[in-house]
Short mmCIF file of C-alpha atoms in Angstrom, two decimals:
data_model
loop_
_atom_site.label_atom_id
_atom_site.label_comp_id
_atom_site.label_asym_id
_atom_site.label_seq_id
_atom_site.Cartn_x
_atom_site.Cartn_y
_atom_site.Cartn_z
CA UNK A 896 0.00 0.00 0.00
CA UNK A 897 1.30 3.72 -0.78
CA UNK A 898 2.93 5.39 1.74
CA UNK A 899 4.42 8.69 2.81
CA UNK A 900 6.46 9.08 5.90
CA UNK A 901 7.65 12.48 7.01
CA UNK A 902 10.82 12.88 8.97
CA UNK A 903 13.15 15.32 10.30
CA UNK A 904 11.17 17.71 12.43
CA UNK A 905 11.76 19.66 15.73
CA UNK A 906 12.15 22.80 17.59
CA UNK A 907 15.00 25.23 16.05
CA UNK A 908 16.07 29.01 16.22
CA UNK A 909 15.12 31.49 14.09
CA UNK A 910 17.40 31.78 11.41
CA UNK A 911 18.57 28.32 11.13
CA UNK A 912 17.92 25.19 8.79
CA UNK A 913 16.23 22.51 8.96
CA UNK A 914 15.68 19.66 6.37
CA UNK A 915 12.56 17.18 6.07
CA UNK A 916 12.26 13.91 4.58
CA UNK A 917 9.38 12.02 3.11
CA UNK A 918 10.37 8.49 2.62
CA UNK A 919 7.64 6.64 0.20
CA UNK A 920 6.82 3.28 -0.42
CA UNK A 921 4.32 1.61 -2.17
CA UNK A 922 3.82 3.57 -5.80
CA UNK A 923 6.12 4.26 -8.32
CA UNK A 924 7.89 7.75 -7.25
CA UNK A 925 9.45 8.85 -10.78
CA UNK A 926 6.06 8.62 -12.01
CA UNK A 927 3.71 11.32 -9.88
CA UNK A 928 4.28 14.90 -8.89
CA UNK A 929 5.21 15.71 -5.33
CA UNK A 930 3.75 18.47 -2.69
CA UNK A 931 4.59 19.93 0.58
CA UNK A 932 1.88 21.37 2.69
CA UNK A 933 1.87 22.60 5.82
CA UNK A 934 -0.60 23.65 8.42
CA UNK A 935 0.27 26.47 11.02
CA UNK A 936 -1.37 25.53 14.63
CA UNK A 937 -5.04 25.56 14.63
CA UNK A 938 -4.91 27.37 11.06
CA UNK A 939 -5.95 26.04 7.60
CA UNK A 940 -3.50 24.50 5.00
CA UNK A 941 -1.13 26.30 2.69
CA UNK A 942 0.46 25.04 -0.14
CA UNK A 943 4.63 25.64 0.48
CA UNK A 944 6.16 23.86 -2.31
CA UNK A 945 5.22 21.72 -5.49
CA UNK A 946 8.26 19.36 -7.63
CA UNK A 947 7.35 17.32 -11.31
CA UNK A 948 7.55 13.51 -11.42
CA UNK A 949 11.30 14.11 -13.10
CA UNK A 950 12.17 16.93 -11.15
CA UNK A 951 12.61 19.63 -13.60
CA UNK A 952 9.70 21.43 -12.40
CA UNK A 953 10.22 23.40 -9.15
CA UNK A 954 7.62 26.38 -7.76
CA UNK A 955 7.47 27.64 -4.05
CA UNK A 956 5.18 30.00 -2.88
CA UNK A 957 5.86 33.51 -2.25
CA UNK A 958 6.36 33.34 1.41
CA UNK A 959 9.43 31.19 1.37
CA UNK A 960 10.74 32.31 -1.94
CA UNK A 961 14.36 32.04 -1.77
CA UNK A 962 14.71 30.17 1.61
CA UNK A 963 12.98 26.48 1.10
CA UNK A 964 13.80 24.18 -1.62
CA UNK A 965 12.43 21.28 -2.59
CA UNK A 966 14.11 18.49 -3.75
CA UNK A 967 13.78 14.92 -4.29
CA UNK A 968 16.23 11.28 -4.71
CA UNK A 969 14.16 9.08 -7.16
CA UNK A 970 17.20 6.08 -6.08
CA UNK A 971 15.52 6.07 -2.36
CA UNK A 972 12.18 7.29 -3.39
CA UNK A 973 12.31 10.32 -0.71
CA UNK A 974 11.08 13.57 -0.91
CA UNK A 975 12.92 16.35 0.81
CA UNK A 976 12.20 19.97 1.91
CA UNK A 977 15.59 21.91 2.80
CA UNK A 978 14.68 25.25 4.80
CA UNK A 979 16.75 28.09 5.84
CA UNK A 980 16.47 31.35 7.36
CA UNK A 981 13.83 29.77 9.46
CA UNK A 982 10.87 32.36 10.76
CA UNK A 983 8.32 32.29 13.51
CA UNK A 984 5.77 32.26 11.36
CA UNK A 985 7.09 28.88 9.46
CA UNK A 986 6.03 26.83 12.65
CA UNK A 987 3.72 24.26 11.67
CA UNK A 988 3.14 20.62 10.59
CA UNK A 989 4.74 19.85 7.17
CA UNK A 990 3.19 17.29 5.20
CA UNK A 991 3.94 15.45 2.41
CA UNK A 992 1.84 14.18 -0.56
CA UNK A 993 1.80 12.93 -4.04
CA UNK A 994 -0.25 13.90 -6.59
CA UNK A 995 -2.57 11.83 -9.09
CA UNK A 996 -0.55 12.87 -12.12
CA UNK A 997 3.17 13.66 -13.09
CA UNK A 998 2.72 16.91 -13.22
CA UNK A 999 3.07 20.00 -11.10
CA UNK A 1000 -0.93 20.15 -10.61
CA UNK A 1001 -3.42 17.35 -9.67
CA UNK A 1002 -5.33 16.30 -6.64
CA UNK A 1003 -3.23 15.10 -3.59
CA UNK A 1004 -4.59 11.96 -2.99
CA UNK A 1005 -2.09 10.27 -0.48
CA UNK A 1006 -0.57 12.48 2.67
CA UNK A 1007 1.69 11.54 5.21
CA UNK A 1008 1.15 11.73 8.76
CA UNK A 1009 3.06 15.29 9.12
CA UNK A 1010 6.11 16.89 11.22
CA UNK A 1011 5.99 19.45 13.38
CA UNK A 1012 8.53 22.11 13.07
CA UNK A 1013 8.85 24.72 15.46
CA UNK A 1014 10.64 27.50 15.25
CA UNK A 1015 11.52 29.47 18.71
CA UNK A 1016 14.42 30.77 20.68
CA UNK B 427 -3.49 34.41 -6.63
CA UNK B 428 -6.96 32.40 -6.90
CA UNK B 429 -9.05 32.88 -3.68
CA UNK B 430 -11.07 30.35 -2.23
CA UNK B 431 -14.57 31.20 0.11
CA UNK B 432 -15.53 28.67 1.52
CA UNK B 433 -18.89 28.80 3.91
CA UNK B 434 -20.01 28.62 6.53
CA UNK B 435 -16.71 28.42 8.42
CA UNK B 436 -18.47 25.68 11.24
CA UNK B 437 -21.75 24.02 11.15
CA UNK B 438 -23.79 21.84 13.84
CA UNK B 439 -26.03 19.59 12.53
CA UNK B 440 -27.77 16.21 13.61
CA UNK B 441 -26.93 12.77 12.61
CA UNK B 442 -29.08 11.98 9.25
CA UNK B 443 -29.08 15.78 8.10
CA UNK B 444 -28.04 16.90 4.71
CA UNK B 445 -24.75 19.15 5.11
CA UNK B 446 -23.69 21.42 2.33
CA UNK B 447 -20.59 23.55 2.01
CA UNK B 448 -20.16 25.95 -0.77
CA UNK B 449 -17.20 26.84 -2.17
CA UNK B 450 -16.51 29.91 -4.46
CA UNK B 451 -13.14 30.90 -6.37
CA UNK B 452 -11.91 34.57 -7.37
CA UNK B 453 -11.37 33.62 -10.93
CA UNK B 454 -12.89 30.59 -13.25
CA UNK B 455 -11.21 27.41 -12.29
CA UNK B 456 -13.25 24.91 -14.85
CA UNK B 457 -13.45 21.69 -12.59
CA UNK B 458 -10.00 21.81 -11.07
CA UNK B 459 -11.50 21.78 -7.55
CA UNK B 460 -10.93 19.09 -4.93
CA UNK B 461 -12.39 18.56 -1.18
CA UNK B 462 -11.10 17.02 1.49
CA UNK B 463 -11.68 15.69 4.97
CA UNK B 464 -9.45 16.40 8.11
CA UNK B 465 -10.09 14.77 11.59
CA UNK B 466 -8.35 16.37 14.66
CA UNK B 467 -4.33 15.35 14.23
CA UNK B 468 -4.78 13.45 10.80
CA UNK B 469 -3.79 14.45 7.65
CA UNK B 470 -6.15 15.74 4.85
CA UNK B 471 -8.04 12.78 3.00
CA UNK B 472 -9.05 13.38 -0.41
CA UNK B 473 -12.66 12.89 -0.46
CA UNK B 474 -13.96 14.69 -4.23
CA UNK B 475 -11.53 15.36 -7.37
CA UNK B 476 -12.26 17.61 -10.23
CA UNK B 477 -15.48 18.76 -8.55
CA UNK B 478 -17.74 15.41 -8.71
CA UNK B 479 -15.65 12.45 -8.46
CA UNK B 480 -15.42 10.21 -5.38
CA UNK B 481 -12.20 9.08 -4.72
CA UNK B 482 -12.22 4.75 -4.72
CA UNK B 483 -13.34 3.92 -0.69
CA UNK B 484 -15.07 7.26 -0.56
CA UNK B 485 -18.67 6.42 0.95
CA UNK B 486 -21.31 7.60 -1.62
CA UNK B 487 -23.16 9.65 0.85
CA UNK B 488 -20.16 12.44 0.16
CA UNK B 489 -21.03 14.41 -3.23
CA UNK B 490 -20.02 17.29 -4.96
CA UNK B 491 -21.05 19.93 -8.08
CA UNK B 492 -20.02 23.03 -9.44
CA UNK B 493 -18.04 24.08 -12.13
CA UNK B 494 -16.23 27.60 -12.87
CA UNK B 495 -16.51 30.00 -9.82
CA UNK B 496 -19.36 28.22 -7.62
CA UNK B 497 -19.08 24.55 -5.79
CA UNK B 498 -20.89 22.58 -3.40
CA UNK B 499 -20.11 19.50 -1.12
CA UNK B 500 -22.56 17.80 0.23
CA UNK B 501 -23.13 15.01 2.91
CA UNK B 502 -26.46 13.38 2.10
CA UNK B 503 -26.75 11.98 5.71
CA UNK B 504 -24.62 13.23 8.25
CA UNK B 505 -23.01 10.12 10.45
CA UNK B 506 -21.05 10.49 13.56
CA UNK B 507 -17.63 9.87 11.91
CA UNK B 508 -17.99 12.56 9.37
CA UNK B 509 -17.21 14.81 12.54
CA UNK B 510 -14.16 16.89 10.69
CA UNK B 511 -12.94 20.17 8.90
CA UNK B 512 -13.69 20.29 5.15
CA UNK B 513 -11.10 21.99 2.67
CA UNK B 514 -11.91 23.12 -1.04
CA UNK B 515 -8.49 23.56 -2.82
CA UNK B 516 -8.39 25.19 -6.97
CA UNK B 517 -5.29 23.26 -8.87
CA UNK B 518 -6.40 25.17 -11.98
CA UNK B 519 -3.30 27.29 -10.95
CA UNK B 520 -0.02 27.79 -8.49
CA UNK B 521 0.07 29.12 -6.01
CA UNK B 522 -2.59 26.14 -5.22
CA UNK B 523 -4.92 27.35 -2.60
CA UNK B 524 -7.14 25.96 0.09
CA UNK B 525 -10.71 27.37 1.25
CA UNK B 526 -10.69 28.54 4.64
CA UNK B 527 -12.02 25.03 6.03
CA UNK B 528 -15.81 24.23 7.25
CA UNK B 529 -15.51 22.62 10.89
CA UNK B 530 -18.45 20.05 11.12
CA UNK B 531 -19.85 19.09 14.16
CA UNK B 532 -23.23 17.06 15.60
CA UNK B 533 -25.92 18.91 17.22
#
């Protein structure tokens, strides 16, 4: 069965990096696009960072323009979200998630269970 | 950016109602809309794709319509697991955006 397992979490200072992992299993990774979302305590979800099926296609939203990058190894199926310059306002579960198609756009129709990052002196 | 409204932002309602949640976008998004279901410390399920298609294992009492600017979820007959918040999200364009969320509960 498909799934997506986030990793890589925790609490760290403003102005530091962190980098997630979503290791997948189950579904053939070169073959879908792949999302991170993320969900700020007792807020609603925001879209943070979108990659195509062969990687060539890259898009972040505005808010971490320049400071998260998405990335993924097709030879360990994994996902990863490197982010620096870390904010306040970045704390909140990340989650992973593929999407129905190989491109950048398509329903996300597996998630994984989410890490929390929190970012606090 | 594409806005989503979704409304109303909670709802009570008894076990057997019919639920609807409407969903508007800023600009025309075709069918490019998708709803889904989060319990308290899950993640999002997808529940509806491209407006009116149940995702497989989806019970059929979930529905939803709409196309361009104006959708609507439905739950035919409201059942005590359905207790969640309910997310419209556009793909028709990046930045991909999420409605507000609709935060169901039982009267």
């Amino acid at each position: 069965q498909v799934q997506l397992v986030e990793s890589g979490g925790g609490v760290v200072q403003p102005g530091r990096s962190l980098r997630l992992s979503c290791a997948t299993s189950g579904f053939t990774f070169t073959s879908f696009g792949m999302y991170w979302v993320r969900q700020a305590p007792g807020k609603g979800l925001e879209w943070v960072a979108v990659i195509s099926s062969d990687g060539s296609k890259k898009y972040n939203t505005d808010s971490v323009k320049g400071r998260f990058t998405i990335s993924r190894d097709d030879s360990k199926n994994t996902l990863y979200l490197l982010m620096n310059s870390l904010r306040a306002e970045d704390t909140a579960v990340y989650y992973c998630a593929k999407t129905t198609t190989n491109m950048i756009r398509g329903p996300l129709d597996y998630w994984g269970q989410g890490t929390l990052v929190t970012v606090s002196s | 950016d594409i806005q989503m409204t979704q409304s109303p932002s909670s709802l009570s309602a008894s076990v057997g109602d019919r639920v609807t949640i409407t969903c508007q976008a800023s600009q025309d998004i075709t069918n490019y809309l998708n709803w889904y279901q989060q319990k308290p410390g899950k993640a999002p399920k997808l529940l509806i794709y491209d407006a009116f298609n149940l995702e497989t294992g989806v019970p059929s009492r979930f529905s939803g319509g709409g196309s361009g600017t104006d959708f609507t979820f439905t739950i035919s007959s409201l059942q005590p697991e359905d207790i969640a918040t309910y997310y419209c999200q556009q793909y028709d364009n990046l930045p991909l955006t999420f409605g507000g969320g609709t935060k169901v509960e039982i009267k």
